[in-house]
Short mmCIF file of C-alpha atoms and ligand atoms in Angstrom, two decimals:
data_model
loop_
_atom_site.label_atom_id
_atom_site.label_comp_id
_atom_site.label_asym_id
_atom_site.label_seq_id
_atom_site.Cartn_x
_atom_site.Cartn_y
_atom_site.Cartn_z
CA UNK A 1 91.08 97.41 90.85
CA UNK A 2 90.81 93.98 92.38
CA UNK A 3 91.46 90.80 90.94
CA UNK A 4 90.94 87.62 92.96
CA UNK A 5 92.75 84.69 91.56
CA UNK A 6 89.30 82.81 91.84
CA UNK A 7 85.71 83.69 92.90
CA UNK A 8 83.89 80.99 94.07
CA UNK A 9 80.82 82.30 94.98
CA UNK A 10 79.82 84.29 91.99
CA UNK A 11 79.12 80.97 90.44
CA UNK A 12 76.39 80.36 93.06
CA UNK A 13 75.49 84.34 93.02
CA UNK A 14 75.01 83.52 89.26
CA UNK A 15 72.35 80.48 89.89
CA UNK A 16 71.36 81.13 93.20
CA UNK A 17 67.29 80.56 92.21
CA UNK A 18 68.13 76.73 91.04
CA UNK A 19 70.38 76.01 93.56
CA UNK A 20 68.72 77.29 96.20
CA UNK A 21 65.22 75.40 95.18
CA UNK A 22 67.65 72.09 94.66
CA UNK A 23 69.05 72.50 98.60
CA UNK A 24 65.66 73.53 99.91
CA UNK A 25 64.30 70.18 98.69
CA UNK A 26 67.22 68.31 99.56
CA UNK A 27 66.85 69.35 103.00
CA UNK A 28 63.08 68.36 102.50
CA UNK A 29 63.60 65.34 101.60
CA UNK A 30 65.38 64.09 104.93
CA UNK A 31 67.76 61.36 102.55
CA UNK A 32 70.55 63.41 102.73
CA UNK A 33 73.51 61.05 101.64
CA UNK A 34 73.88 58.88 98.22
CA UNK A 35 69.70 57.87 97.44
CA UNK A 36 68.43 60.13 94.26
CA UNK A 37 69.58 62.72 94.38
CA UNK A 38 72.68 61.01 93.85
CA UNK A 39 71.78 58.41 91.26
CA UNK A 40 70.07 61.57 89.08
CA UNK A 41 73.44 62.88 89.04
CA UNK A 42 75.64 60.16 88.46
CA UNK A 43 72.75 59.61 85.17
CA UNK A 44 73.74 62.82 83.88
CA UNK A 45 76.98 63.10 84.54
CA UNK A 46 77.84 59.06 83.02
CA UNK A 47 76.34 61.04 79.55
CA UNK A 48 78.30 63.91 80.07
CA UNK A 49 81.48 62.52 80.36
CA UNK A 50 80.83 59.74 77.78
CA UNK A 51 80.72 57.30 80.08
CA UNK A 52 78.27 54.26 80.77
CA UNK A 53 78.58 54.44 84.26
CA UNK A 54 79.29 56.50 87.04
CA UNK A 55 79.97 56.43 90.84
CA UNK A 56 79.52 59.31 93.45
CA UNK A 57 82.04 59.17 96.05
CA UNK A 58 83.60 61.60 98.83
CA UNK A 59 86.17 63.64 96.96
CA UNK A 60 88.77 63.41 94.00
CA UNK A 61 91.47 61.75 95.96
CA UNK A 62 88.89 58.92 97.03
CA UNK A 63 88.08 58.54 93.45
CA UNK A 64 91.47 58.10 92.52
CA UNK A 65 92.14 55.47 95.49
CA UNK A 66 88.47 53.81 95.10
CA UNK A 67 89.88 53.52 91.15
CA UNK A 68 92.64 51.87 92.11
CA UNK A 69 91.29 49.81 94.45
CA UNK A 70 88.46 48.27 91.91
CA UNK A 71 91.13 47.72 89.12
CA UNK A 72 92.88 45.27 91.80
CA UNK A 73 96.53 47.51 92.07
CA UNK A 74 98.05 47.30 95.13
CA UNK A 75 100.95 46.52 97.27
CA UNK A 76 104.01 45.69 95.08
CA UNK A 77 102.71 46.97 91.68
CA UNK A 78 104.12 50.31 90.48
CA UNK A 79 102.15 52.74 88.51
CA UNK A 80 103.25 55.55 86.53
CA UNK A 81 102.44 58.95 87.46
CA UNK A 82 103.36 62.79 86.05
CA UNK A 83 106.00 64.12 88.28
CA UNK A 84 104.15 67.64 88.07
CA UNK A 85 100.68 66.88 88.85
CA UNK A 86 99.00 67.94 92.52
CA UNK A 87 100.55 65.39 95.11
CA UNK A 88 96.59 63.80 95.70
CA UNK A 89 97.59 61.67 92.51
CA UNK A 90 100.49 60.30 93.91
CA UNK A 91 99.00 59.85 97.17
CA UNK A 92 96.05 57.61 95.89
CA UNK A 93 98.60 55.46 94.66
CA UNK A 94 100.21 55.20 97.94
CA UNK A 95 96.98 54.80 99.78
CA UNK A 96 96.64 51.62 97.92
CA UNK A 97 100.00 50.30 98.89
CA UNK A 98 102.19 50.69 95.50
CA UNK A 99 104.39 52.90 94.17
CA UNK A 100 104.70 55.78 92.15
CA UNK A 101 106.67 56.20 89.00
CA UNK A 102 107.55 59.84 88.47
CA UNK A 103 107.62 60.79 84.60
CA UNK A 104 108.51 64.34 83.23
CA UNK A 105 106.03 66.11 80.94
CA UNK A 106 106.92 67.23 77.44
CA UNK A 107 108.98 70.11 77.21
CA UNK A 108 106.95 72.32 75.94
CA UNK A 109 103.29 70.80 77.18
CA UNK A 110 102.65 70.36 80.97
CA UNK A 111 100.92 66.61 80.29
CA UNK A 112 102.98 63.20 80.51
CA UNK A 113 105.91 62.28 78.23
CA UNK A 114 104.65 59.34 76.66
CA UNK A 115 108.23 58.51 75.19
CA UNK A 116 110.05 58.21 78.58
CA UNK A 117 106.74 56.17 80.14
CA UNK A 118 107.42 53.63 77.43
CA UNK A 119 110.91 53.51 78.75
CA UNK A 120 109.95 53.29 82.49
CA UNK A 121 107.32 50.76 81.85
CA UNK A 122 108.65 47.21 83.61
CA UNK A 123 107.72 43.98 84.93
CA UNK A 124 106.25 45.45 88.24
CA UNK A 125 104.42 48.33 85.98
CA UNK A 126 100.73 47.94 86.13
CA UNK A 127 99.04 51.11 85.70
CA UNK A 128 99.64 54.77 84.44
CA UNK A 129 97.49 57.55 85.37
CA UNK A 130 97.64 60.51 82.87
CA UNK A 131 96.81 63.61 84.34
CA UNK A 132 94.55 66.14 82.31
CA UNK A 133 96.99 68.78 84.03
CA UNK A 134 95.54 72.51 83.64
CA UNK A 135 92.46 71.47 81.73
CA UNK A 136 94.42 70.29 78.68
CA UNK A 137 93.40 66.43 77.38
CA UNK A 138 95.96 64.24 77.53
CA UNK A 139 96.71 61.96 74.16
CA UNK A 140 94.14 59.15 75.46
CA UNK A 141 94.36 57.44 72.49
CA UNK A 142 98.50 56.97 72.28
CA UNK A 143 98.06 56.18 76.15
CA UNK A 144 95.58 53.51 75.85
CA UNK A 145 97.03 51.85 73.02
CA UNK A 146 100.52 51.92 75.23
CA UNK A 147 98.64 50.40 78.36
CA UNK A 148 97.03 47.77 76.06
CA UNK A 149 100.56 46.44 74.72
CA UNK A 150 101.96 46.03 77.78
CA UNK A 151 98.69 44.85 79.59
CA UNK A 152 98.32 47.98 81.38
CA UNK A 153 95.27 49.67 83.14
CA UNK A 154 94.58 53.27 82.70
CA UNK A 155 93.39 55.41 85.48
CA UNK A 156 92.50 58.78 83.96
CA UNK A 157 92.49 61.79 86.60
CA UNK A 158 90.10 64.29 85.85
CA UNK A 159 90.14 66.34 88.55
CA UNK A 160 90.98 69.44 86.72
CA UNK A 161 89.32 68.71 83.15
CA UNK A 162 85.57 68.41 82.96
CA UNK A 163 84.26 68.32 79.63
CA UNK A 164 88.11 68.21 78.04
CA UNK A 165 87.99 66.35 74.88
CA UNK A 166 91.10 64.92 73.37
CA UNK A 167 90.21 64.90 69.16
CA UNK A 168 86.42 64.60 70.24
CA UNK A 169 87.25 61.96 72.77
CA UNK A 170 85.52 62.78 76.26
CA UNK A 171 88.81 62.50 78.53
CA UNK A 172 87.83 59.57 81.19
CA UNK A 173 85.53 57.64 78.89
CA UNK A 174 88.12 55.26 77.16
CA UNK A 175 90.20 54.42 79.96
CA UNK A 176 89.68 51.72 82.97
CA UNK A 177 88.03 54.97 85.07
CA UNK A 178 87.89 58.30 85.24
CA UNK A 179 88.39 60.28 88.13
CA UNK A 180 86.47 63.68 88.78
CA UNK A 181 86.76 65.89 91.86
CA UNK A 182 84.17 68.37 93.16
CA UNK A 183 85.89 70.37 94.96
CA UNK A 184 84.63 74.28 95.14
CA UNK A 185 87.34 75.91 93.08
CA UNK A 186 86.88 72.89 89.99
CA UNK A 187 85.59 73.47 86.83
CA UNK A 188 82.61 71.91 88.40
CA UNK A 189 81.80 72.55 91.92
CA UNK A 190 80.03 71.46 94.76
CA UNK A 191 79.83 73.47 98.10
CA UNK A 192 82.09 71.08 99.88
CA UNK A 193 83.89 67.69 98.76
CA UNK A 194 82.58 65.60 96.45
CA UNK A 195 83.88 63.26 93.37
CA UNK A 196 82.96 60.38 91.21
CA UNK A 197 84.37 57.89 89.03
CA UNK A 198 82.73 57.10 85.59
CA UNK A 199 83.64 53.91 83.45
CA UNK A 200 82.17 52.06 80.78
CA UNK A 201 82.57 48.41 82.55
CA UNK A 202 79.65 47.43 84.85
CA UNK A 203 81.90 44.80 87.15
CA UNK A 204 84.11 47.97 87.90
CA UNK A 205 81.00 50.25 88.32
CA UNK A 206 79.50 47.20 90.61
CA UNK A 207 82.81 47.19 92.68
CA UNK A 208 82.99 50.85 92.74
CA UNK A 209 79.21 50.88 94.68
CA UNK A 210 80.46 48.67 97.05
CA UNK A 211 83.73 50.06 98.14
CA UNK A 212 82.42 53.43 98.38
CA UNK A 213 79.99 52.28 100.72
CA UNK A 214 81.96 50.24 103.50
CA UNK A 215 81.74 47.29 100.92
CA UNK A 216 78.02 46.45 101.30
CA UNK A 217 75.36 46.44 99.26
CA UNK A 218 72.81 45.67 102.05
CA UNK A 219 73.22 47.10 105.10
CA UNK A 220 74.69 45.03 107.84
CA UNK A 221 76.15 42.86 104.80
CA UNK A 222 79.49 43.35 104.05
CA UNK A 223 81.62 41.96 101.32
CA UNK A 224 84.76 43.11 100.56
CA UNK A 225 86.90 45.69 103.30
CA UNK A 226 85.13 49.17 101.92
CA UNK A 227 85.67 52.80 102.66
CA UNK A 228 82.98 55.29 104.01
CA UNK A 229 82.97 57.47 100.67
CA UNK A 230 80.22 58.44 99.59
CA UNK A 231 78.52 61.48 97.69
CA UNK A 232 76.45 63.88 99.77
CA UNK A 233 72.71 64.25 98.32
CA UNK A 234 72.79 68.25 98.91
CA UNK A 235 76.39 68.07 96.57
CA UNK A 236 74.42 66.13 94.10
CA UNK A 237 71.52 67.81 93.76
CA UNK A 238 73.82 71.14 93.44
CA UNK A 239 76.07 69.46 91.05
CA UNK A 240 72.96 68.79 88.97
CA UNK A 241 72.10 72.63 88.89
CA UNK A 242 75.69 73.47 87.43
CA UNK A 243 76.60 70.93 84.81
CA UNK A 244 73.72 72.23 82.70
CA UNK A 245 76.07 75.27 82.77
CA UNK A 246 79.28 73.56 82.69
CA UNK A 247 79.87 73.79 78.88
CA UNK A 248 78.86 77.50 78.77
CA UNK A 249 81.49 78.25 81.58
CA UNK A 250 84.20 76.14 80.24
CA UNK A 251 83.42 78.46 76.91
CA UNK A 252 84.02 81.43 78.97
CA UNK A 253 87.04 80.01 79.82
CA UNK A 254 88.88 79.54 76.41
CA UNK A 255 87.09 83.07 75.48
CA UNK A 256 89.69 84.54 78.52
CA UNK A 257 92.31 82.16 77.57
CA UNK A 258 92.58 82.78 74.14
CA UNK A 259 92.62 86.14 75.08
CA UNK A 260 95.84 85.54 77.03
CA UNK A 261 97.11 83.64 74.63
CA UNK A 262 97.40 86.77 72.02
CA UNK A 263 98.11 89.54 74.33
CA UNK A 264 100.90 87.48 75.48
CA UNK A 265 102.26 86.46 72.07
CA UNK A 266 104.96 89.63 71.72
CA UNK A 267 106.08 88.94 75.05
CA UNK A 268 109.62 86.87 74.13
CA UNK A 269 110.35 85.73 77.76
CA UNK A 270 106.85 84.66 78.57
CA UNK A 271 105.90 80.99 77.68
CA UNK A 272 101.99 79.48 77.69
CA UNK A 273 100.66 76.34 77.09
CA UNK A 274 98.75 76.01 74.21
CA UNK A 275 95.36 73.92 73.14
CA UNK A 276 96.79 70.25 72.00
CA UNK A 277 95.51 71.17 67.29
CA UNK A 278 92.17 69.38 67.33
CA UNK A 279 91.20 69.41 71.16
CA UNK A 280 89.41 71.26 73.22
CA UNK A 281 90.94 72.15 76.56
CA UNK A 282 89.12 73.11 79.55
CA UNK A 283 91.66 75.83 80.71
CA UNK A 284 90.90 75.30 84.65
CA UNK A 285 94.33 77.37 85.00
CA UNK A 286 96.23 79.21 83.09
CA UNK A 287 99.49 79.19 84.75
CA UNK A 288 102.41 81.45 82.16
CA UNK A 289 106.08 79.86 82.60
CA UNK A 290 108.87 82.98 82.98
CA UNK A 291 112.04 83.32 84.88
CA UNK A 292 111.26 86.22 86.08
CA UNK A 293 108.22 84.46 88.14
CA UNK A 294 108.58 85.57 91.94
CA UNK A 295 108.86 89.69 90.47
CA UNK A 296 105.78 89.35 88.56
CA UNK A 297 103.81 87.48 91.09
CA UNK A 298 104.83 90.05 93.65
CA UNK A 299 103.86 92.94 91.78
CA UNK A 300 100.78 91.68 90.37
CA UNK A 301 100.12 90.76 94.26
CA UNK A 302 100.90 95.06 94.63
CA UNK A 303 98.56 95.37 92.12
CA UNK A 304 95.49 93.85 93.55
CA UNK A 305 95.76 90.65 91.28
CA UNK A 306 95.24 87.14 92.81
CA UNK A 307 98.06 84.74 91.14
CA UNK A 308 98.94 80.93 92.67
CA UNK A 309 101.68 78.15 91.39
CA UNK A 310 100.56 74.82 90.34
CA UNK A 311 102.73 73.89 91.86
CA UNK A 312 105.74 74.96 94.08
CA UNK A 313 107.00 71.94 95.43
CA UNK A 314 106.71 68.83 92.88
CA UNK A 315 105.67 65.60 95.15
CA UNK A 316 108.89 63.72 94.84
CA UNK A 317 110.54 67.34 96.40
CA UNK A 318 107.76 67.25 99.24
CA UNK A 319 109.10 65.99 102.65
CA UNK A 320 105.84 63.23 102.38
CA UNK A 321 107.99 61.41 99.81
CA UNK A 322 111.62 61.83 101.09
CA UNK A 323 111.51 57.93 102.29
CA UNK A 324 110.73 56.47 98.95
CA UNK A 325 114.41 57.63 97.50
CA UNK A 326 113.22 58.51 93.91
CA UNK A 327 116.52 60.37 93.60
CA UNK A 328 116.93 58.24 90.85
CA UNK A 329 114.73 59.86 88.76
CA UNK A 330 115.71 62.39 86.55
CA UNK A 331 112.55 65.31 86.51
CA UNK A 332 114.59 68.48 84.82
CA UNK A 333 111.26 69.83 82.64
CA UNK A 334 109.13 69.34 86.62
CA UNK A 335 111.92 71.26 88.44
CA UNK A 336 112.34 74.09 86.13
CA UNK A 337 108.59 74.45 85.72
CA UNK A 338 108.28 74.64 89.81
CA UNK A 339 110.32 77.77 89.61
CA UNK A 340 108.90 79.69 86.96
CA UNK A 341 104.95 78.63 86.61
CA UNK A 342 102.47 81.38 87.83
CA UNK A 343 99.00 81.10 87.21
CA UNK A 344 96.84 84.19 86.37
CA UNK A 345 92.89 84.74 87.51
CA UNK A 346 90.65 82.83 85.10
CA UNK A 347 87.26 81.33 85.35
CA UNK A 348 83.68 81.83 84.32
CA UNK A 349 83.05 85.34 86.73
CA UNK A 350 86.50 86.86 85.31
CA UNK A 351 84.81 90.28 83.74
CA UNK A 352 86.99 91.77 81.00
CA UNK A 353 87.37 94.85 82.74
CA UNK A 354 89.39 92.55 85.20
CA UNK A 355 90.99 90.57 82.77
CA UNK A 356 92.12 93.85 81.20
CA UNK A 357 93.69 94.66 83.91
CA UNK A 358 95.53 91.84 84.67
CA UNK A 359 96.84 91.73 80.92
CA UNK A 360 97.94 95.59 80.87
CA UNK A 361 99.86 94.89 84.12
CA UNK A 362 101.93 91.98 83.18
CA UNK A 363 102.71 93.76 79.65
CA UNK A 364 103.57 96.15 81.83
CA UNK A 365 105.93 94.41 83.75
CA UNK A 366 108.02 92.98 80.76
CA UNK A 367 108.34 96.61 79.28
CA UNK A 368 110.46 97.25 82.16
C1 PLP E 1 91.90 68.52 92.96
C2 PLP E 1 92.69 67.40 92.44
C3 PLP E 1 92.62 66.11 93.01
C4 PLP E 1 91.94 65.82 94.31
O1 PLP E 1 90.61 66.17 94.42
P1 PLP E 1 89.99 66.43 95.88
O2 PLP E 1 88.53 66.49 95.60
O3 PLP E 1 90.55 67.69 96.40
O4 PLP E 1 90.34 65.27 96.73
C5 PLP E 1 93.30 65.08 92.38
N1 PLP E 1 94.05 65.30 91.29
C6 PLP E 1 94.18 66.52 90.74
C7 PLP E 1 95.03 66.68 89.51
C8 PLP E 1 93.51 67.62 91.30
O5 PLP E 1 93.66 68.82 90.75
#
């Protein structure tokens, strides 16, 4: 049997009638970037996530930097980041001139430490971005009211956590902004880049508009320095099609992950993250934590079955930050997790047949 760690496409061989009527009129329509497509989607997606308002942009690393951007943080402000998080959150923080704050997760969760941020937080602090790591909510509530007593702004990334709730809290809705990516392989997908940023404050929507779109609101009018960013009609009009499904996938998703979750429970030397009591995770990977990690990926790669690491090389380890000397940082729970995460096939088009396979193979493994 074969087990790719993620198949893309059988999401759009799964809709392919309303997806293929949304790009035919698209392409129709001849208004093929931002217009209404665009603004239908942003509509839906604002009252999906929670949110009053939200803004279509390029991709999830834009959103992050166009976030940043609108909330005023730049050169000479630091802002706290997880130290095991996918290096575009970092690098939105550099984009925008200031600097990143590295901060271990719990030891036994994979989302920010909220006791050593309240430790790191200093003069020059002005912003923390919690990452919904994995598809598991971040504490929003413990954040915010952190960020609030020190005068903080919140910059939620999303990327990896659409329709994550933290104790019926829509992750991204309370904060400053959220930020959402598109990319293919997220929980929700477009067929290329795309991302957005939802908030609940119309001057940051407002700014938002404007910096996504080379800073004018008129063409030939421009008032602030903007960015070229801006959400493709065909991606919207797509996007549309598949967050009417969103929910039912992400329920396939904990179906497979709770599925895991018991087979694995006998295993001693296996570790998994588990759903925060009281919120519902999103489970975009499910990445198992053993020491025996590079043997069991390699024979589940013998045995046909797609497996990745989020992620091998933590951002302060990666040669992009080696000027920035954040030797000073101690990361122990980031470094051990770099060497033993693996994350197994999951995702709406997993059958069970598959995911059978996958589970009798790593039980398998850990008879030996
Ligand atoms: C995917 C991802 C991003 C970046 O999104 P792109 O659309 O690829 O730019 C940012 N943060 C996290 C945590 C992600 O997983």
């Amino acid at each position: 049997m074969n087990v790719p760690f993620l198949d893309v496409q059988a999401a759009y061989r799964e809709l392919k009638d309303p997806i293929d009527t949304a790009v035919m009129r698209v392409l129709e329509s001849g208004w093929y970037i931002l217009g209404e497509e665009v603004e239908q989607f942003e509509k839906v997606f604002a009252s999906y996530s929670g949110a009053d308002h939200c803004v279509g942009v390029g991709n999830g690393l834009d959103a992050l930097v166009l976030g940043l951007t609108a909330l005023g943080i730049g050169s000479g402000d630091e802002v706290i980041v997880p130290a095991n998080t996918y290096i575009a959150t970092w690098l939105a923080v550099s984009a925008v001139g200031a600097t990143c704050v590295p901060v271990d997760p719990d030891e036994n969760g994979c989302n920010l430490n909220l006791d050593i941020v309240e430790k790191l937080i200093s003069d020059k602090t002005c912003a923390i971005i919690p990452v919904h790591l994995y598809g598991h909510p971040m504490d929003v509530v413990r954040t915010k009211a952190l960020a609030d007593e020190h005068g903080l702004k919140v910059i939620e990334d999303c990327a990896q956590a659409h329709g994550a709730k933290w104790q019926g809290i829509s992750v991204g809705s309370t904060s400053d902004v959220g930020c959402y990516s598109f990319y293919p392989g997220k929980n929700l997908g477009a067929l290329g880049d795309g991302g957005a940023v939802v908030t609940s404050d119309a001057d940051v929507a407002d700014k938002l508009r404007l910096l996504r779109n080379y800073g004018s609101k008129q063409k030939y009018s421009n008032d602030v320095k903007g960015a070229n960013s801006r959400l493709a009609s065909v991606q919207a009009a797509v996007l549309k099609v598949k967050l009417d499904w969103l929910d039912e996938w992400n329920e396939r998703r904990s179906k497979i992950a709770h599925r895991y979750v018991e087979s694995f429970e006998a295993i001693s030397n296996l570790k998994v993250f588990s759903e925060p009591q009281g919120s519902q995770s999103v489970w975009h990977q499910f990445p198992i934590r053993t020491e025996r990690r590079d043997k069991l990926q390699e024979v589940l790669n013998h045995s046909g079955i797609g497996t990745m690491i989020h992620y091998p090389v933590p951002p302060h380890l990666s040669e992009a930050y080696q000027s920035e000397r954040l030797d000073n940082f101690s990361l122990p729970v980031t470094e051990k997790s770099a060497a033993e995460l693996l994350s197994l096939p999951i995702g709406p088009h997993l059958s069970e047949q598959q995911q059978s396979y996958v589970i009798a193979t790593v039980i398998d493994f850990f008879k030996e």
